[in-house]
Amino acid sequence: MTGLPASLRIARPPRKPAGTAPRGFGITRRLDAWWVAPVVQGTIFTILAGYLFFSGILWTPIFGTAYEVDGYLSPLFSPLIAPAWLPWFISPGLLILWIPLGFRATCYYYRKAYYPFYFADPPGCAVGEPTVHGRYAMETKLPFLLQNFHRYFLYLATIPLFFLWVDAVLSLFPEGNPRLGLGSVIFFVNVALLSAFSLSCNSLRHLVGGRLDCFSCTRNQRVQYTLWQRITRLNLHHMRWAWVSFFSVVLADLYVRMLALGVITAPAIHF
Ligand code: FES
């Protein structure tokens, strides 16, 4: 790992001290239903991520369903990059979706949610792991070392987030005529929830105030401290923002797809 930047270099993990965890997969002294939360969270995460993958990458090339209709562009395709040379079997969503998916997949909260479900590492707090794990090295070696790029995904995720606000505003003026449609309401709610998710990010919180030794020595530090306090308040509910924004982005895409398929109509007030 000597070729990596200093911020990504990680010390070799210590061996797990003997006797700190029960031995054997699923062995525990816990009496509660510890497996319910990992199973529910992992299942919902898989369904939502699977939907985003299908809709963003497969739906249009395979079935030809439009991702933009009636002035509404699916959030999975924003900003829309669809050069003429793009082959029909490559969805424009592929060119942008890797950013929000990467941001979400490397999120500290989601890691906590899906590691127990996918890797049983550990299956639950104070619950025995599969013996095959041996040394804990999940994020110190490839491919999970890439989880440490979360901060860079945060920077990148501001680009589609900005365009989602633009899309929400533009959806109020299809062909220049103002209207207030259900789609615009869904778009604004979605982008507000996505913004709350991004603004409550642990990496952003650290970036803004995590490295300060003094909160009041200079004017800039006082401003940083105020920002850090606000992000901290949002960060307390990061799990909530993570889930509601995940649902909202799926709902916003589904709304556009259902409109495109003619399954629903678009209620709107035209001015
Ligand atoms: S920690 Fe969840 S988005 Fe950064």
Tab-separated table of N, CA, C and O in Angstrom, residues 117-181:
chain	number	residue	atom	x	y	z
A	117	PHE	N	-25.548	-8.286	6.965
A	117	PHE	CA	-26.423	-9.059	6.096
A	117	PHE	C	-25.623	-9.794	5.009
A	117	PHE	O	-25.825	-10.985	4.767
A	118	TYR	N	-24.723	-9.088	4.353
A	118	TYR	CA	-23.991	-9.706	3.242
A	118	TYR	C	-22.813	-10.559	3.713
A	118	TYR	O	-22.495	-11.572	3.109
A	119	PHE	N	-22.124	-10.093	4.730
A	119	PHE	CA	-20.855	-10.749	5.081
A	119	PHE	C	-20.855	-11.369	6.475
A	119	PHE	O	-19.861	-11.972	6.861
A	120	ALA	N	-21.928	-11.163	7.214
A	120	ALA	CA	-21.994	-11.657	8.596
A	120	ALA	C	-20.728	-11.252	9.353
A	120	ALA	O	-20.129	-12.047	10.065
A	121	ASP	N	-20.369	-9.991	9.204
A	121	ASP	CA	-19.063	-9.569	9.704
A	121	ASP	C	-19.152	-8.344	10.606
A	121	ASP	O	-18.719	-7.264	10.221
A	122	PRO	N	-19.653	-8.479	11.803
A	122	PRO	CA	-20.253	-9.672	12.408
A	122	PRO	C	-21.741	-9.710	12.076
A	122	PRO	O	-22.297	-8.707	11.640
A	123	PRO	N	-22.424	-10.837	12.315
A	123	PRO	CA	-23.863	-10.902	12.050
A	123	PRO	C	-24.641	-9.948	12.951
A	123	PRO	O	-25.710	-9.490	12.590
A	124	GLY	N	-24.113	-9.686	14.134
A	124	GLY	CA	-24.748	-8.748	15.057
A	124	GLY	C	-23.751	-8.424	16.149
A	124	GLY	O	-22.705	-9.082	16.267
A	125	CYS	N	-24.072	-7.416	16.941
A	125	CYS	CA	-23.179	-7.044	18.036
A	125	CYS	C	-23.111	-8.201	19.043
A	125	CYS	O	-24.151	-8.717	19.462
A	126	ALA	N	-21.898	-8.619	19.373
A	126	ALA	CA	-21.681	-9.713	20.329
A	126	ALA	C	-22.248	-11.039	19.840
A	126	ALA	O	-22.707	-11.856	20.621
A	127	VAL	N	-22.218	-11.223	18.508
A	127	VAL	CA	-22.667	-12.488	17.918
A	127	VAL	C	-21.488	-13.084	17.144
A	127	VAL	O	-20.776	-12.361	16.442
A	128	GLY	N	-21.281	-14.367	17.295
A	128	GLY	CA	-20.125	-15.017	16.681
A	128	GLY	C	-20.133	-14.945	15.165
A	128	GLY	O	-21.176	-15.041	14.526
A	129	GLU	N	-18.927	-14.775	14.586
A	129	GLU	CA	-18.784	-14.682	13.134
A	129	GLU	C	-18.448	-16.052	12.564
A	129	GLU	O	-18.027	-16.945	13.294
A	130	PRO	N	-18.602	-16.202	11.241
A	130	PRO	CA	-18.111	-17.434	10.624
A	130	PRO	C	-16.610	-17.543	10.873
A	130	PRO	O	-15.894	-16.545	10.789
A	131	THR	N	-16.144	-18.717	11.197
A	131	THR	CA	-14.734	-18.876	11.558
A	131	THR	C	-13.822	-18.569	10.377
A	131	THR	O	-12.653	-18.267	10.562
A	132	VAL	N	-14.365	-18.590	9.164
A	132	VAL	CA	-13.547	-18.348	7.983
A	132	VAL	C	-12.968	-16.935	7.991
A	132	VAL	O	-11.962	-16.642	7.359
A	133	HIS	N	-13.578	-15.997	8.762
A	133	HIS	CA	-13.099	-14.621	8.750
A	133	HIS	C	-11.696	-14.490	9.328
A	133	HIS	O	-10.870	-13.774	8.787
A	134	GLY	N	-11.410	-15.207	10.397
A	134	GLY	CA	-10.074	-15.129	10.990
A	134	GLY	C	-9.712	-13.699	11.349
A	134	GLY	O	-10.234	-13.130	12.287
A	135	ARG	N	-8.852	-13.087	10.550
A	135	ARG	CA	-8.420	-11.719	10.831
A	135	ARG	C	-9.407	-10.721	10.228
A	135	ARG	O	-9.823	-10.866	9.091
A	136	TYR	N	-9.761	-9.686	10.976
A	136	TYR	CA	-10.634	-8.652	10.447
A	136	TYR	C	-9.811	-7.723	9.573
A	136	TYR	O	-8.926	-7.038	10.040
A	137	ALA	N	-10.078	-7.766	8.286
A	137	ALA	CA	-9.300	-6.917	7.385
A	137	ALA	C	-10.188	-6.295	6.327
A	137	ALA	O	-9.725	-5.920	5.270
A	138	MET	N	-11.503	-6.157	6.638
A	138	MET	CA	-12.464	-5.779	5.607
A	138	MET	C	-12.078	-4.541	4.803
A	138	MET	O	-12.188	-4.536	3.597
A	139	GLU	N	-11.670	-3.476	5.466
A	139	GLU	CA	-11.450	-2.233	4.717
A	139	GLU	C	-9.976	-1.846	4.654
A	139	GLU	O	-9.643	-0.685	4.429
A	140	THR	N	-9.117	-2.800	4.882
A	140	THR	CA	-7.694	-2.525	4.791
A	140	THR	C	-7.084	-3.182	3.559
A	140	THR	O	-5.910	-3.004	3.276
A	141	LYS	N	-7.873	-3.974	2.848
A	141	LYS	CA	-7.380	-4.634	1.644
A	141	LYS	C	-8.415	-4.481	0.539
A	141	LYS	O	-9.604	-4.317	0.819
A	142	LEU	N	-7.963	-4.565	-0.702
A	142	LEU	CA	-8.898	-4.529	-1.828
A	142	LEU	C	-9.824	-5.730	-1.764
A	142	LEU	O	-9.406	-6.775	-1.308
A	143	PRO	N	-11.090	-5.664	-2.183
A	143	PRO	CA	-11.719	-4.475	-2.780
A	143	PRO	C	-12.308	-3.508	-1.752
A	143	PRO	O	-12.631	-2.379	-2.091
A	144	PHE	N	-12.416	-3.924	-0.478
A	144	PHE	CA	-13.109	-3.065	0.482
A	144	PHE	C	-12.277	-1.860	0.908
A	144	PHE	O	-12.799	-0.943	1.530
A	145	LEU	N	-11.011	-1.876	0.553
A	145	LEU	CA	-10.190	-0.686	0.777
A	145	LEU	C	-10.809	0.518	0.074
A	145	LEU	O	-10.682	1.659	0.525
A	146	LEU	N	-11.524	0.254	-1.031
A	146	LEU	CA	-12.136	1.336	-1.811
A	146	LEU	C	-13.226	2.064	-1.026
A	146	LEU	O	-13.627	3.154	-1.407
A	147	GLN	N	-13.692	1.471	0.062
A	147	GLN	CA	-14.679	2.160	0.899
A	147	GLN	C	-14.114	3.487	1.397
A	147	GLN	O	-14.862	4.414	1.702
A	148	ASN	N	-12.788	3.561	1.477
A	148	ASN	CA	-12.166	4.776	1.987
A	148	ASN	C	-12.242	5.942	1.009
A	148	ASN	O	-11.803	7.050	1.320
A	149	PHE	N	-12.793	5.689	-0.177
A	149	PHE	CA	-12.990	6.774	-1.135
A	149	PHE	C	-14.295	7.517	-0.887
A	149	PHE	O	-14.719	8.321	-1.714
A	150	HIS	N	-14.951	7.220	0.226
A	150	HIS	CA	-16.268	7.825	0.470
A	150	HIS	C	-16.234	9.345	0.346
A	150	HIS	O	-17.129	9.952	-0.231
A	151	ARG	N	-15.185	9.954	0.896
A	151	ARG	CA	-15.119	11.414	0.851
A	151	ARG	C	-15.112	11.919	-0.595
A	151	ARG	O	-15.728	12.935	-0.911
A	152	TYR	N	-14.432	11.186	-1.473
A	152	TYR	CA	-14.360	11.635	-2.868
A	152	TYR	C	-15.703	11.446	-3.570
A	152	TYR	O	-16.102	12.237	-4.422
A	153	PHE	N	-16.436	10.396	-3.180
A	153	PHE	CA	-17.796	10.233	-3.705
A	153	PHE	C	-18.686	11.376	-3.216
A	153	PHE	O	-19.581	11.820	-3.931
A	154	LEU	N	-18.433	11.832	-1.989
A	154	LEU	CA	-19.193	12.967	-1.472
A	154	LEU	C	-18.971	14.193	-2.363
A	154	LEU	O	-19.936	14.878	-2.740
A	155	TYR	N	-17.719	14.473	-2.709
A	155	TYR	CA	-17.440	15.620	-3.585
A	155	TYR	C	-18.185	15.452	-4.913
A	155	TYR	O	-18.824	16.375	-5.407
A	156	LEU	N	-18.065	14.245	-5.496
A	156	LEU	CA	-18.688	14.007	-6.804
A	156	LEU	C	-20.212	14.099	-6.729
A	156	LEU	O	-20.865	14.577	-7.670
A	157	ALA	N	-20.778	13.638	-5.609
A	157	ALA	CA	-22.237	13.583	-5.499
A	157	ALA	C	-22.872	14.971	-5.490
A	157	ALA	O	-24.073	15.110	-5.738
A	158	THR	N	-22.075	16.009	-5.224
A	158	THR	CA	-22.647	17.356	-5.258
A	158	THR	C	-23.041	17.750	-6.691
A	158	THR	O	-23.918	18.594	-6.873
A	159	ILE	N	-22.424	17.114	-7.685
A	159	ILE	CA	-22.731	17.474	-9.090
A	159	ILE	C	-24.155	17.037	-9.456
A	159	ILE	O	-24.979	17.891	-9.823
A	160	PRO	N	-24.494	15.722	-9.350
A	160	PRO	CA	-25.880	15.361	-9.669
A	160	PRO	C	-26.881	16.028	-8.726
A	160	PRO	O	-28.001	16.354	-9.141
A	161	LEU	N	-26.469	16.267	-7.472
A	161	LEU	CA	-27.412	16.910	-6.536
A	161	LEU	C	-27.775	18.314	-7.039
A	161	LEU	O	-28.950	18.709	-7.023
A	162	PHE	N	-26.771	19.042	-7.503
A	162	PHE	CA	-27.031	20.377	-8.043
A	162	PHE	C	-28.012	20.293	-9.223
A	162	PHE	O	-28.986	21.053	-9.312
A	163	PHE	N	-27.777	19.339	-10.124
A	163	PHE	CA	-28.639	19.228	-11.301
A	163	PHE	C	-30.055	18.759	-10.934
A	163	PHE	O	-31.006	19.078	-11.641
A	164	LEU	N	-30.186	18.021	-9.847
A	164	LEU	CA	-31.531	17.613	-9.426
A	164	LEU	C	-32.351	18.813	-8.957
A	164	LEU	O	-33.564	18.876	-9.178
A	165	TRP	N	-31.677	19.778	-8.316
A	165	TRP	CA	-32.386	21.020	-7.955
A	165	TRP	C	-32.796	21.760	-9.231
A	165	TRP	O	-33.916	22.274	-9.334
A	166	VAL	N	-31.884	21.806	-10.205
A	166	VAL	CA	-32.201	22.473	-11.487
A	166	VAL	C	-33.391	21.779	-12.148
A	166	VAL	O	-34.333	22.435	-12.608
A	167	ASP	N	-33.387	20.441	-12.161
A	167	ASP	CA	-34.488	19.684	-12.785
A	167	ASP	C	-35.815	19.972	-12.088
A	167	ASP	O	-36.857	20.090	-12.741
A	168	ALA	N	-35.771	20.049	-10.756
A	168	ALA	CA	-37.007	20.300	-10.012
A	168	ALA	C	-37.576	21.668	-10.382
A	168	ALA	O	-38.789	21.815	-10.597
A	169	VAL	N	-36.697	22.668	-10.505
A	169	VAL	CA	-37.166	24.014	-10.881
A	169	VAL	C	-37.680	24.002	-12.326
A	169	VAL	O	-38.760	24.533	-12.625
A	170	LEU	N	-36.921	23.357	-13.223
A	170	LEU	CA	-37.332	23.332	-14.640
A	170	LEU	C	-38.655	22.604	-14.835
A	170	LEU	O	-39.411	22.912	-15.762
A	171	SER	N	-38.947	21.640	-13.958
A	171	SER	CA	-40.198	20.887	-14.112
A	171	SER	C	-41.422	21.779	-13.862
A	171	SER	O	-42.541	21.413	-14.208
A	172	LEU	N	-41.173	22.959	-13.280
A	172	LEU	CA	-42.276	23.910	-13.065
A	172	LEU	C	-42.599	24.701	-14.330
A	172	LEU	O	-43.626	25.376	-14.397
A	173	PHE	N	-41.687	24.627	-15.319
A	173	PHE	CA	-41.871	25.439	-16.538
A	173	PHE	C	-41.679	24.599	-17.801
A	173	PHE	O	-40.784	24.864	-18.602
A	174	PRO	N	-42.490	23.566	-18.014
A	174	PRO	CA	-42.329	22.791	-19.239
A	174	PRO	C	-42.709	23.660	-20.435
A	174	PRO	O	-43.753	24.317	-20.416
A	175	GLU	N	-41.852	23.712	-21.423
A	175	GLU	CA	-42.069	24.528	-22.623
A	175	GLU	C	-42.368	25.984	-22.273
A	175	GLU	O	-43.114	26.674	-22.974
A	176	GLY	N	-41.823	26.446	-21.167
A	176	GLY	CA	-41.932	27.863	-20.816
A	176	GLY	C	-43.209	28.240	-20.093
A	176	GLY	O	-43.343	29.373	-19.613
A	177	ASN	N	-44.181	27.341	-19.997
A	177	ASN	CA	-45.447	27.681	-19.340
A	177	ASN	C	-45.447	27.161	-17.900
A	177	ASN	O	-45.231	25.967	-17.679
A	178	PRO	N	-45.737	28.054	-16.937
A	178	PRO	CA	-45.698	27.600	-15.537
A	178	PRO	C	-46.820	26.614	-15.207
A	178	PRO	O	-47.936	26.740	-15.700
A	179	ARG	N	-46.461	25.627	-14.391
A	179	ARG	CA	-47.461	24.664	-13.906
A	179	ARG	C	-46.956	24.095	-12.578
A	179	ARG	O	-45.761	24.086	-12.302
A	180	LEU	N	-47.904	23.642	-11.785
A	180	LEU	CA	-47.530	22.952	-10.554
A	180	LEU	C	-48.099	21.548	-10.649
A	180	LEU	O	-49.309	21.349	-10.547
A	181	GLY	N	-47.221	20.592	-10.858
A	181	GLY	CA	-47.658	19.210	-11.024
A	181	GLY	C	-47.225	18.346	-9.860
A	181	GLY	O	-46.302	18.700	-9.107
